[in-house]
Amino acid sequence: ELPMSEDFRYLGSISTTAGEIDAEVAHRIKAGWCKWRSASGVLCDKRIPTRLKGKFYRTAIRLAMLYWTECWATKKQHVDKMSVAEMRMLRWMCGKTRQDRIRNECIWQWVGVAPIEDKLRENRLRWFGHIQRRPTEAVVKRCDAVTVDGSGRGRDRPRLTLASVVNRDMDLLNL
């Protein structure tokens, strides 16, 4: 008998038997740091303007962190982990530390970058709009409407779904 694995990797994505995305969030953060290390010579160079570093960050590092996040039903803790990693990178880029007590808003403005939480929301809503515009016979649309028999809710807290996260995003933006 083969041992049961908790994680399943397919096409760079990690799925767990519990259906959580904690491993996937950690993997995306590691991918961002890997890209950061490969570009740290440019990003830490004081002779390069901060705005140009921000543009490079948006096109290389942030895309590695946000890859395949459109379908994530993110909890607050997942967003916080990604935000912390991003702010560490941005502060390092600016040559600042937390001891300098500079607010995140100032760092985002200097670098010309929006918070990663906003980008996660933007990606999710873009994907939702894409799915909604598909015809009803499209495979993606049919998979979205699938319900599994025998998957009744237990006594625990209900599992966070992509639909509930999208509804929360739309309420937040008054859409």
mmCIF file of C-alpha atoms in Angstrom:
data_model
loop_
_atom_site.group_PDB
_atom_site.id
_atom_site.type_symbol
_atom_site.label_atom_id
_atom_site.label_comp_id
_atom_site.label_asym_id
_atom_site.label_seq_id
_atom_site.Cartn_x
_atom_site.Cartn_y
_atom_site.Cartn_z
ATOM 1 C CA GLU A 1 0.000 0.000 0.000
ATOM 2 C CA LEU A 2 1.322 3.428 -0.967
ATOM 3 C CA PRO A 3 1.676 6.109 1.718
ATOM 4 C CA MET A 4 -0.883 8.903 1.525
ATOM 5 C CA SER A 5 0.545 12.342 0.776
ATOM 6 C CA GLU A 6 -0.978 15.533 2.143
ATOM 7 C CA ASP A 7 0.155 17.690 -0.791
ATOM 8 C CA PHE A 8 -0.385 17.181 -4.503
ATOM 9 C CA ARG A 9 1.653 19.166 -7.010
ATOM 10 C CA TYR A 10 0.438 19.724 -10.543
ATOM 11 C CA LEU A 11 1.693 22.310 -13.058
ATOM 12 C CA GLY A 12 3.404 24.331 -10.327
ATOM 13 C CA SER A 13 0.293 24.450 -8.158
ATOM 14 C CA ILE A 14 -0.005 22.774 -4.763
ATOM 15 C CA SER A 15 -3.270 21.220 -3.614
ATOM 16 C CA THR A 16 -3.794 19.730 -0.172
ATOM 17 C CA THR A 17 -6.215 17.035 0.882
ATOM 18 C CA ALA A 18 -7.862 19.530 3.248
ATOM 19 C CA GLY A 19 -8.387 21.983 0.389
ATOM 20 C CA GLU A 20 -6.344 24.742 2.066
ATOM 21 C CA ILE A 21 -4.006 27.097 0.190
ATOM 22 C CA ASP A 22 -1.416 27.653 2.957
ATOM 23 C CA ALA A 23 1.243 25.661 1.082
ATOM 24 C CA GLU A 24 0.442 27.491 -2.151
ATOM 25 C CA VAL A 25 0.776 30.903 -0.462
ATOM 26 C CA ALA A 26 4.146 29.902 1.007
ATOM 27 C CA HIS A 27 5.254 28.618 -2.403
ATOM 28 C CA ARG A 28 4.302 31.884 -4.140
ATOM 29 C CA ILE A 29 6.161 33.911 -1.495
ATOM 30 C CA LYS A 30 9.235 31.715 -1.990
ATOM 31 C CA ALA A 31 8.965 32.222 -5.757
ATOM 32 C CA GLY A 32 8.901 35.991 -5.200
ATOM 33 C CA TRP A 33 11.984 35.837 -2.976
ATOM 34 C CA CYS A 34 13.756 33.659 -5.545
ATOM 35 C CA LYS A 35 13.119 36.296 -8.226
ATOM 36 C CA TRP A 36 14.163 38.983 -5.754
ATOM 37 C CA ARG A 37 17.517 37.301 -5.112
ATOM 38 C CA SER A 38 18.200 36.943 -8.823
ATOM 39 C CA ALA A 39 17.535 40.679 -9.330
ATOM 40 C CA SER A 40 18.919 42.042 -6.050
ATOM 41 C CA GLY A 41 21.924 43.568 -7.824
ATOM 42 C CA VAL A 42 19.596 45.949 -9.648
ATOM 43 C CA LEU A 43 17.028 46.430 -6.890
ATOM 44 C CA CYS A 44 19.560 47.292 -4.190
ATOM 45 C CA ASP A 45 21.675 49.609 -6.340
ATOM 46 C CA LYS A 46 21.460 53.136 -4.914
ATOM 47 C CA ARG A 47 22.309 54.698 -8.299
ATOM 48 C CA ILE A 48 19.063 53.432 -9.873
ATOM 49 C CA PRO A 49 15.976 55.615 -9.269
ATOM 50 C CA THR A 50 13.422 54.176 -6.862
ATOM 51 C CA ARG A 51 10.563 54.531 -9.362
ATOM 52 C CA LEU A 52 12.489 52.476 -11.931
ATOM 53 C CA LYS A 53 13.104 49.806 -9.297
ATOM 54 C CA GLY A 54 9.371 49.833 -8.594
ATOM 55 C CA LYS A 55 8.589 49.316 -12.262
ATOM 56 C CA PHE A 56 10.997 46.379 -12.374
ATOM 57 C CA TYR A 57 9.445 44.990 -9.180
ATOM 58 C CA ARG A 58 5.943 45.181 -10.680
ATOM 59 C CA THR A 59 6.936 43.427 -13.896
ATOM 60 C CA ALA A 60 9.159 40.670 -12.514
ATOM 61 C CA ILE A 61 8.789 39.932 -8.821
ATOM 62 C CA ARG A 62 5.159 40.756 -8.171
ATOM 63 C CA LEU A 63 4.043 38.687 -11.159
ATOM 64 C CA ALA A 64 5.886 35.692 -9.704
ATOM 65 C CA MET A 65 4.075 36.207 -6.400
ATOM 66 C CA LEU A 66 0.663 36.671 -8.011
ATOM 67 C CA TYR A 67 0.916 33.809 -10.497
ATOM 68 C CA TRP A 68 -2.238 31.659 -10.442
ATOM 69 C CA THR A 69 -3.847 33.559 -7.549
ATOM 70 C CA GLU A 70 -7.066 34.363 -9.410
ATOM 71 C CA CYS A 71 -8.831 31.297 -8.034
ATOM 72 C CA TRP A 72 -7.661 31.570 -4.437
ATOM 73 C CA ALA A 73 -10.233 31.962 -1.689
ATOM 74 C CA THR A 74 -7.835 33.989 0.453
ATOM 75 C CA LYS A 75 -8.181 34.407 4.170
ATOM 76 C CA LYS A 76 -6.895 37.471 5.990
ATOM 77 C CA GLN A 77 -3.831 35.514 7.178
ATOM 78 C CA HIS A 78 -2.861 34.674 3.569
ATOM 79 C CA VAL A 79 -3.103 38.299 2.479
ATOM 80 C CA ASP A 80 -1.107 39.365 5.547
ATOM 81 C CA LYS A 81 1.709 36.911 4.761
ATOM 82 C CA MET A 82 1.977 38.171 1.200
ATOM 83 C CA SER A 83 1.815 41.799 2.354
ATOM 84 C CA VAL A 84 4.608 41.276 4.874
ATOM 85 C CA ALA A 85 6.843 39.676 2.236
ATOM 86 C CA GLU A 86 6.125 42.483 -0.215
ATOM 87 C CA MET A 87 6.811 45.236 2.309
ATOM 88 C CA ARG A 88 10.122 43.619 3.300
ATOM 89 C CA MET A 89 11.160 43.656 -0.362
ATOM 90 C CA LEU A 90 10.026 47.243 -0.939
ATOM 91 C CA ARG A 91 11.705 48.574 2.200
ATOM 92 C CA TRP A 92 14.922 46.796 1.270
ATOM 93 C CA MET A 93 14.691 48.323 -2.213
ATOM 94 C CA CYS A 94 14.404 51.808 -0.697
ATOM 95 C CA GLY A 95 17.262 51.177 1.737
ATOM 96 C CA LYS A 96 14.937 51.519 4.731
ATOM 97 C CA THR A 97 14.144 49.289 7.693
ATOM 98 C CA ARG A 98 11.179 49.054 10.029
ATOM 99 C CA GLN A 99 13.271 50.884 12.613
ATOM 100 C CA ASP A 100 13.100 53.971 10.403
ATOM 101 C CA ARG A 101 9.353 53.982 11.211
ATOM 102 C CA ILE A 102 8.230 54.945 7.711
ATOM 103 C CA ARG A 103 4.603 54.142 6.961
ATOM 104 C CA ASN A 104 3.749 51.602 4.289
ATOM 105 C CA GLU A 105 1.773 54.214 2.363
ATOM 106 C CA CYS A 106 4.908 56.335 1.988
ATOM 107 C CA ILE A 107 6.941 53.366 0.738
ATOM 108 C CA TRP A 108 4.223 52.474 -1.794
ATOM 109 C CA GLN A 109 4.159 56.076 -2.999
ATOM 110 C CA TRP A 110 7.972 56.329 -3.332
ATOM 111 C CA VAL A 111 8.189 53.100 -5.303
ATOM 112 C CA GLY A 112 4.986 53.677 -7.279
ATOM 113 C CA VAL A 113 3.414 50.359 -6.305
ATOM 114 C CA ALA A 114 -0.106 49.540 -5.125
ATOM 115 C CA PRO A 115 -0.610 47.199 -2.146
ATOM 116 C CA ILE A 116 -0.555 43.505 -3.039
ATOM 117 C CA GLU A 117 -3.970 43.095 -1.398
ATOM 118 C CA ASP A 118 -5.465 45.392 -4.041
ATOM 119 C CA LYS A 119 -3.753 43.439 -6.813
ATOM 120 C CA LEU A 120 -5.047 40.130 -5.435
ATOM 121 C CA ARG A 121 -8.566 41.577 -5.436
ATOM 122 C CA GLU A 122 -8.129 42.972 -8.949
ATOM 123 C CA ASN A 123 -6.955 39.593 -10.291
ATOM 124 C CA ARG A 124 -9.828 37.775 -8.588
ATOM 125 C CA LEU A 125 -12.456 40.144 -9.977
ATOM 126 C CA ARG A 126 -10.914 40.036 -13.452
ATOM 127 C CA TRP A 127 -11.111 36.223 -13.399
ATOM 128 C CA PHE A 128 -14.692 36.355 -12.071
ATOM 129 C CA GLY A 129 -15.707 38.676 -14.906
ATOM 130 C CA HIS A 130 -14.014 36.390 -17.419
ATOM 131 C CA ILE A 131 -15.961 33.391 -16.104
ATOM 132 C CA GLN A 132 -19.253 35.306 -16.024
ATOM 133 C CA ARG A 133 -18.865 36.326 -19.677
ATOM 134 C CA ARG A 134 -18.384 32.713 -20.810
ATOM 135 C CA PRO A 135 -21.337 30.889 -22.375
ATOM 136 C CA THR A 136 -23.225 28.503 -20.094
ATOM 137 C CA GLU A 137 -21.980 25.437 -22.001
ATOM 138 C CA ALA A 138 -18.308 26.352 -21.449
ATOM 139 C CA VAL A 139 -16.376 23.854 -19.312
ATOM 140 C CA VAL A 140 -15.201 26.481 -16.837
ATOM 141 C CA LYS A 141 -18.741 27.721 -16.313
ATOM 142 C CA ARG A 142 -20.057 24.171 -15.831
ATOM 143 C CA CYS A 143 -17.290 23.359 -13.318
ATOM 144 C CA ASP A 144 -18.211 26.468 -11.364
ATOM 145 C CA ALA A 145 -21.783 25.203 -10.980
ATOM 146 C CA VAL A 146 -20.858 21.659 -9.867
ATOM 147 C CA THR A 147 -22.030 20.492 -6.459
ATOM 148 C CA VAL A 148 -20.757 17.269 -4.905
ATOM 149 C CA ASP A 149 -23.287 14.915 -3.322
ATOM 150 C CA GLY A 150 -22.546 13.923 0.248
ATOM 151 C CA SER A 151 -20.476 17.028 0.868
ATOM 152 C CA GLY A 152 -22.867 18.453 3.414
ATOM 153 C CA ARG A 153 -21.493 20.919 5.861
ATOM 154 C CA GLY A 154 -20.373 19.539 9.179
ATOM 155 C CA ARG A 155 -20.443 21.231 12.535
ATOM 156 C CA ASP A 156 -17.305 23.266 11.893
ATOM 157 C CA ARG A 157 -17.084 26.714 10.454
ATOM 158 C CA PRO A 158 -18.064 26.715 6.749
ATOM 159 C CA ARG A 159 -15.146 26.568 4.349
ATOM 160 C CA LEU A 160 -14.338 29.833 2.606
ATOM 161 C CA THR A 161 -15.310 29.698 -1.052
ATOM 162 C CA LEU A 162 -14.210 31.732 -4.029
ATOM 163 C CA ALA A 163 -17.784 32.956 -4.483
ATOM 164 C CA SER A 164 -17.910 34.331 -0.938
ATOM 165 C CA VAL A 165 -14.541 36.066 -1.386
ATOM 166 C CA VAL A 166 -15.666 37.601 -4.698
ATOM 167 C CA ASN A 167 -18.894 38.792 -3.045
ATOM 168 C CA ARG A 168 -16.839 40.360 -0.240
ATOM 169 C CA ASP A 169 -14.601 42.073 -2.818
ATOM 170 C CA MET A 170 -17.582 43.396 -4.743
ATOM 171 C CA ASP A 171 -19.200 44.704 -1.545
ATOM 172 C CA LEU A 172 -15.942 46.417 -0.598
ATOM 173 C CA LEU A 173 -15.790 48.183 -3.980
ATOM 174 C CA ASN A 174 -19.558 48.867 -4.088
ATOM 175 C CA LEU A 175 -20.007 46.901 -7.334
#
